[in-house]
C-alpha cells in the first residue's frame, strides 16, 4: 500500500466493489501553466499532471461508495477555483508511485518536492495551492467571475479576513478529520476515536459561527462570492462521506453550501473529473 507523504496527499478517490472491499484510485494532480493568454494569435495551455495509483483495501465508512471526483487534498483546492475560468488545460500522466515529484526536474520547480506548482512560458514558477488560486483568479479576472475584490479597501480586508477564517476555522479541523477517519483506514491504521470526537466538536462549533455569519450576509466575505467561499467546496462536500454532518440545524450554512454546489464549474468537475479542455 502506498502511503502518501506530506504534500503528496490524495485529491480524490473512485470507489468500486472489489472482493468485498473497495478499489481506491488515488489521483494527485499538479499544475504547469503558461502565460500570454491575452495574445489572440496563440492558444496557450495549462497543464495538469495526474497520477493514478491503484490498490485494494477495505474501508468501513458511513456512506459508501464515496462519490467519485471528490477533492480531498488541501493542495488541490485550486481545482474548483481553476474551473471557474475559461482557461484551457491538458491532463498529463505522471508516475507519482515512482516518486517523479522528487525528480531533479520537479525539485527545480518545487524545492519541497510537493505538488501542485505552475510554470509559465516565461519561466515564472509558483507553488502552494492558495497562492496559485489567487494568481489565476487575478490574472484571468476578465475570463471568469470576479472572485477577488479590488478597489474597495474594506471589501479587500473582509476578503482577507474570510480567507484566513477558512484556513484556520474550517480547513484545519475538517482536513484533520479526513486524515483521521479516512486516510488512516486507507492505510490500514485505526482512527483515534478520542481525537475524532474532539475534532468533530471543534468543527461543529466553528460551523455554528459560520451559521451566525451567514445569517447576516450571503457569503463569508460579504454579499459577493469570492475565492474564500469556493475554497470550502472540496472538504465540505466530502464531510458526509466520513460521517460528519455540518449542515443539520444550520439553515443559512446549508443554503450557502447548496448554492456553491450548484456552480457549473463544480458540477462539471463532479461529473467528468479533471479532463483536458484544451
Short mmCIF file of C-alpha atoms in Angstrom, two decimals:
data_model
loop_
_atom_site.label_atom_id
_atom_site.label_comp_id
_atom_site.label_asym_id
_atom_site.label_seq_id
_atom_site.Cartn_x
_atom_site.Cartn_y
_atom_site.Cartn_z
CA UNK A 1 0.00 0.00 0.00
CA UNK A 2 1.35 3.42 -0.88
CA UNK A 3 1.15 5.90 1.95
CA UNK A 4 1.19 9.49 0.75
CA UNK A 5 3.90 11.70 2.16
CA UNK A 6 3.08 15.16 3.44
CA UNK A 7 2.50 17.27 0.38
CA UNK A 8 1.64 14.24 -1.74
CA UNK A 9 -1.85 13.78 -0.32
CA UNK A 10 -4.62 12.27 -2.39
CA UNK A 11 -7.02 14.53 -4.18
CA UNK A 12 -9.98 12.27 -4.80
CA UNK A 13 -10.98 8.64 -4.77
CA UNK A 14 -13.02 6.43 -7.04
CA UNK A 15 -14.58 3.52 -5.17
CA UNK A 16 -15.93 0.38 -6.73
CA UNK A 17 -16.71 -3.04 -5.29
CA UNK A 18 -13.74 -5.36 -5.34
CA UNK A 19 -13.61 -8.70 -3.50
CA UNK A 20 -15.73 -7.46 -0.61
CA UNK A 21 -13.81 -4.23 -0.27
CA UNK A 22 -13.23 -1.21 -2.43
CA UNK A 23 -10.78 -0.37 -5.12
CA UNK A 24 -9.36 3.03 -4.46
CA UNK A 25 -7.86 5.13 -7.18
CA UNK A 26 -5.70 7.87 -5.76
CA UNK A 27 -5.38 10.83 -8.05
CA UNK A 28 -2.79 13.50 -7.48
CA UNK A 29 -2.51 16.44 -9.80
CA UNK A 30 -0.26 19.42 -10.16
CA UNK A 31 -0.35 22.36 -12.45
CA UNK A 32 2.07 23.54 -15.05
CA UNK A 33 0.74 26.68 -16.65
CA UNK A 34 1.59 29.06 -19.44
CA UNK A 35 1.49 32.78 -19.95
CA UNK A 36 0.33 35.25 -22.60
CA UNK A 37 -3.36 34.37 -22.56
CA UNK A 38 -4.22 37.77 -23.94
CA UNK A 39 -2.46 37.10 -27.29
CA UNK A 40 -5.28 36.34 -29.69
CA UNK A 41 -3.00 34.66 -32.23
CA UNK A 42 -1.82 32.00 -29.81
CA UNK A 43 -3.57 29.23 -27.95
CA UNK A 44 -1.86 28.58 -24.64
CA UNK A 45 -2.40 25.53 -22.49
CA UNK A 46 -2.39 24.98 -18.78
CA UNK A 47 -1.09 21.53 -17.98
CA UNK A 48 -2.24 19.44 -15.06
CA UNK A 49 -0.19 16.36 -14.39
CA UNK A 50 -2.06 13.41 -12.98
CA UNK A 51 -1.04 10.16 -11.35
CA UNK A 52 -3.38 7.26 -10.70
CA UNK A 53 -2.27 4.62 -8.19
CA UNK A 54 -4.44 1.57 -7.71
CA UNK A 55 -4.51 -0.69 -4.68
CA UNK A 56 -7.04 -2.73 -2.74
CA UNK A 57 -8.27 -2.29 0.80
CA UNK A 58 -11.50 -2.48 2.75
CA UNK A 59 -12.69 0.73 4.36
CA UNK A 60 -15.68 0.96 6.66
CA UNK A 61 -17.31 4.31 6.04
CA UNK A 62 -20.75 5.65 7.00
CA UNK A 63 -21.72 6.21 3.37
CA UNK A 64 -20.42 4.04 0.54
CA UNK A 65 -19.29 4.46 -2.08
CA UNK A 66 -17.79 7.91 -1.75
CA UNK A 67 -18.91 9.99 -4.70
CA UNK A 68 -16.23 9.97 -7.34
CA UNK A 69 -14.09 13.02 -8.01
CA UNK A 70 -14.40 14.48 -4.54
CA UNK A 71 -11.34 16.61 -3.99
CA UNK A 72 -9.77 15.57 -0.74
CA UNK A 73 -6.31 17.09 -0.75
CA UNK A 74 -5.74 20.58 0.52
CA UNK A 75 -3.27 21.34 -2.23
CA UNK A 76 -5.89 20.52 -4.85
CA UNK A 77 -8.33 23.18 -3.70
CA UNK A 78 -7.39 25.22 -6.69
CA UNK A 79 -9.11 22.72 -8.99
CA UNK A 80 -12.52 24.06 -8.15
CA UNK A 81 -11.24 27.62 -8.50
CA UNK A 82 -9.44 26.92 -11.76
CA UNK A 83 -12.52 25.57 -13.50
CA UNK A 84 -14.31 28.85 -12.80
CA UNK A 85 -12.19 30.43 -15.53
CA UNK A 86 -12.15 29.90 -19.28
CA UNK A 87 -8.54 28.76 -19.27
CA UNK A 88 -7.81 25.63 -21.35
CA UNK A 89 -5.66 22.90 -19.84
CA UNK A 90 -4.43 19.44 -20.66
CA UNK A 91 -4.19 16.43 -18.36
CA UNK A 92 -0.81 14.66 -18.50
CA UNK A 93 0.01 11.43 -16.63
CA UNK A 94 2.92 11.40 -14.18
CA UNK A 95 4.11 8.43 -12.12
CA UNK A 96 3.84 9.53 -8.51
CA UNK A 97 4.40 5.93 -7.43
CA UNK A 98 7.93 6.25 -8.82
CA UNK A 99 8.42 9.48 -6.87
CA UNK A 100 8.64 11.58 -10.01
CA UNK A 101 7.57 14.55 -7.90
CA UNK A 102 11.00 14.18 -6.29
CA UNK A 103 12.85 14.17 -9.62
CA UNK A 104 15.51 16.84 -10.27
CA UNK A 105 13.21 18.43 -12.85
CA UNK A 106 10.34 18.80 -10.39
CA UNK A 107 12.57 19.76 -7.47
CA UNK A 108 13.93 22.57 -9.61
CA UNK A 109 10.41 23.98 -9.71
CA UNK A 110 9.15 22.89 -6.28
CA UNK A 111 12.12 22.55 -3.90
CA UNK A 112 10.00 20.82 -1.24
CA UNK A 113 9.20 18.00 -3.67
CA UNK A 114 5.47 18.50 -3.35
CA UNK A 115 2.57 19.41 -5.58
CA UNK A 116 0.98 21.49 -7.07
CA UNK A 117 3.03 24.14 -8.83
CA UNK A 118 2.75 26.15 -12.03
CA UNK A 119 5.42 27.00 -14.57
CA UNK A 120 4.64 29.59 -17.21
CA UNK A 121 6.17 30.07 -20.64
CA UNK A 122 8.33 32.93 -19.41
CA UNK A 123 9.81 30.70 -16.68
CA UNK A 124 7.67 32.01 -13.84
CA UNK A 125 7.18 29.31 -11.19
CA UNK A 126 4.65 29.34 -8.36
CA UNK A 127 3.71 26.71 -5.81
CA UNK A 128 1.26 26.45 -2.86
CA UNK A 129 -2.37 25.98 -3.80
CA UNK A 130 -3.77 29.17 -2.30
CA UNK A 131 -1.09 31.25 -3.98
CA UNK A 132 -1.84 29.53 -7.30
CA UNK A 133 -5.57 30.09 -6.90
CA UNK A 134 -5.16 33.79 -6.16
CA UNK A 135 -2.76 34.19 -9.06
CA UNK A 136 -5.14 32.50 -11.51
CA UNK A 137 -8.13 34.46 -10.23
CA UNK A 138 -6.22 37.73 -10.59
CA UNK A 139 -4.51 37.05 -13.91
CA UNK A 140 -7.62 35.75 -15.64
CA UNK A 141 -10.14 38.01 -13.92
CA UNK A 142 -11.53 39.09 -17.29
CA UNK A 143 -12.12 35.46 -18.31
CA UNK A 144 -14.27 34.42 -15.37
CA UNK A 145 -16.09 35.62 -12.27
CA UNK A 146 -14.57 38.33 -10.09
CA UNK A 147 -13.51 36.21 -7.14
CA UNK A 148 -11.06 38.64 -5.54
CA UNK A 149 -12.30 42.14 -4.69
CA UNK A 150 -10.34 45.15 -5.89
CA UNK A 151 -10.53 48.88 -5.33
CA UNK A 152 -12.61 48.93 -2.15
CA UNK A 153 -10.20 48.60 0.77
CA UNK A 154 -12.89 47.42 3.18
CA UNK A 155 -14.07 44.68 0.80
CA UNK A 156 -10.46 43.61 0.30
CA UNK A 157 -9.95 43.47 4.06
CA UNK A 158 -13.12 41.40 4.52
CA UNK A 159 -11.93 39.02 1.81
CA UNK A 160 -8.57 38.60 3.55
CA UNK A 161 -10.39 38.01 6.83
CA UNK A 162 -12.55 35.34 5.20
CA UNK A 163 -9.60 33.54 3.62
CA UNK A 164 -7.82 33.34 6.96
CA UNK A 165 -11.03 32.16 8.63
CA UNK A 166 -11.43 29.37 6.06
CA UNK A 167 -7.89 28.19 6.67
CA UNK A 168 -7.93 28.38 10.47
CA UNK A 169 -11.52 27.59 11.38
CA UNK A 170 -12.68 25.23 8.64
CA UNK A 171 -9.78 23.65 6.79
CA UNK A 172 -7.73 22.72 9.86
CA UNK A 173 -10.37 20.66 11.70
CA UNK A 174 -12.07 19.35 8.52
CA UNK A 175 -8.87 18.11 6.90
CA UNK A 176 -7.68 16.66 10.21
CA UNK A 177 -10.93 14.69 10.40
CA UNK A 178 -10.44 13.45 6.86
CA UNK A 179 -6.96 12.24 7.70
CA UNK A 180 -8.04 10.62 10.95
CA UNK A 181 -11.18 8.89 9.66
CA UNK A 182 -10.49 8.13 6.01
CA UNK A 183 -6.78 8.23 5.26
CA UNK A 184 -5.85 6.21 8.34
CA UNK A 185 -8.32 3.50 7.32
CA UNK A 186 -6.95 3.59 3.79
CA UNK A 187 -3.51 2.98 5.25
CA UNK A 188 -4.74 0.10 7.39
CA UNK A 189 -4.49 2.08 10.62
CA UNK A 190 -7.10 2.56 13.35
CA UNK A 191 -8.52 6.07 13.81
CA UNK A 192 -8.11 7.65 17.23
CA UNK A 193 -11.75 7.92 18.31
CA UNK A 194 -10.99 10.43 21.06
CA UNK A 195 -9.26 12.68 18.55
CA UNK A 196 -12.14 12.25 16.10
CA UNK A 197 -14.57 13.32 18.82
CA UNK A 198 -12.51 16.39 19.72
CA UNK A 199 -12.04 17.41 16.09
CA UNK A 200 -15.74 16.95 15.36
CA UNK A 201 -16.68 19.09 18.36
CA UNK A 202 -14.27 21.77 17.20
CA UNK A 203 -15.51 21.74 13.61
CA UNK A 204 -19.19 21.86 14.55
CA UNK A 205 -18.59 24.74 16.94
CA UNK A 206 -16.92 26.62 14.09
CA UNK A 207 -19.89 25.81 11.85
CA UNK A 208 -22.15 27.41 14.45
CA UNK A 209 -20.16 30.60 13.99
CA UNK A 210 -20.46 30.24 10.22
CA UNK A 211 -24.22 29.98 10.67
CA UNK A 212 -24.23 33.27 12.58
CA UNK A 213 -22.14 34.99 9.91
CA UNK A 214 -24.27 33.68 7.06
CA UNK A 215 -27.47 34.72 8.79
CA UNK A 216 -26.32 38.32 8.28
CA UNK A 217 -24.73 38.17 4.84
CA UNK A 218 -24.91 35.98 1.74
CA UNK A 219 -21.27 34.91 1.63
CA UNK A 220 -18.36 34.55 4.00
CA UNK A 221 -16.71 37.82 2.96
CA UNK A 222 -19.91 39.80 2.45
CA UNK A 223 -22.67 39.83 -0.14
CA UNK A 224 -20.49 38.89 -3.12
CA UNK A 225 -18.98 35.47 -3.78
CA UNK A 226 -15.19 35.21 -3.51
CA UNK A 227 -12.45 32.59 -3.52
CA UNK A 228 -12.96 32.33 0.22
CA UNK A 229 -16.36 30.71 -0.39
CA UNK A 230 -15.25 28.38 -3.16
CA UNK A 231 -12.30 27.21 -1.08
CA UNK A 232 -14.73 25.33 1.18
CA UNK A 233 -16.15 23.11 -1.57
CA UNK A 234 -13.70 20.19 -1.68
CA UNK A 235 -13.69 19.40 2.03
CA UNK A 236 -17.29 20.41 2.77
CA UNK A 237 -18.56 18.10 0.02
CA UNK A 238 -16.79 15.06 1.44
CA UNK A 239 -17.75 15.54 5.10
CA UNK A 240 -20.97 13.45 4.75
CA UNK A 241 -18.92 10.60 3.30
CA UNK A 242 -16.91 10.31 6.50
CA UNK A 243 -19.97 10.66 8.73
CA UNK A 244 -19.64 14.34 9.60
CA UNK A 245 -22.87 16.35 9.31
CA UNK A 246 -22.11 20.06 9.26
CA UNK A 247 -25.47 21.30 7.93
CA UNK A 248 -28.29 19.95 10.13
CA UNK A 249 -29.72 22.75 12.24
CA UNK A 250 -27.79 25.35 10.26
CA UNK A 251 -30.17 26.58 7.52
CA UNK A 252 -28.06 29.53 6.39
CA UNK A 253 -24.95 27.39 6.13
CA UNK A 254 -26.95 24.79 4.21
CA UNK A 255 -28.29 27.37 1.74
CA UNK A 256 -24.80 28.78 1.21
CA UNK A 257 -23.24 25.38 0.53
CA UNK A 258 -26.07 24.29 -1.76
CA UNK A 259 -25.59 27.39 -3.87
CA UNK A 260 -21.86 26.67 -4.14
CA UNK A 261 -22.53 23.05 -5.07
CA UNK A 262 -24.74 24.20 -7.95
CA UNK A 263 -21.98 26.21 -9.61
CA UNK A 264 -21.42 24.96 -13.14
CA UNK A 265 -17.68 24.55 -12.60
CA UNK A 266 -18.23 22.32 -9.57
CA UNK A 267 -20.92 20.26 -11.28
CA UNK A 268 -18.62 19.77 -14.28
CA UNK A 269 -15.78 18.62 -12.07
CA UNK A 270 -18.03 16.20 -10.20
CA UNK A 271 -19.50 14.77 -13.38
CA UNK A 272 -16.37 14.46 -15.51
CA UNK A 273 -13.42 14.58 -13.17
CA UNK A 274 -10.40 16.52 -14.31
CA UNK A 275 -10.29 16.19 -18.09
CA UNK A 276 -8.49 18.19 -20.75
CA UNK A 277 -10.25 21.28 -22.08
CA UNK A 278 -7.53 22.37 -24.50
#
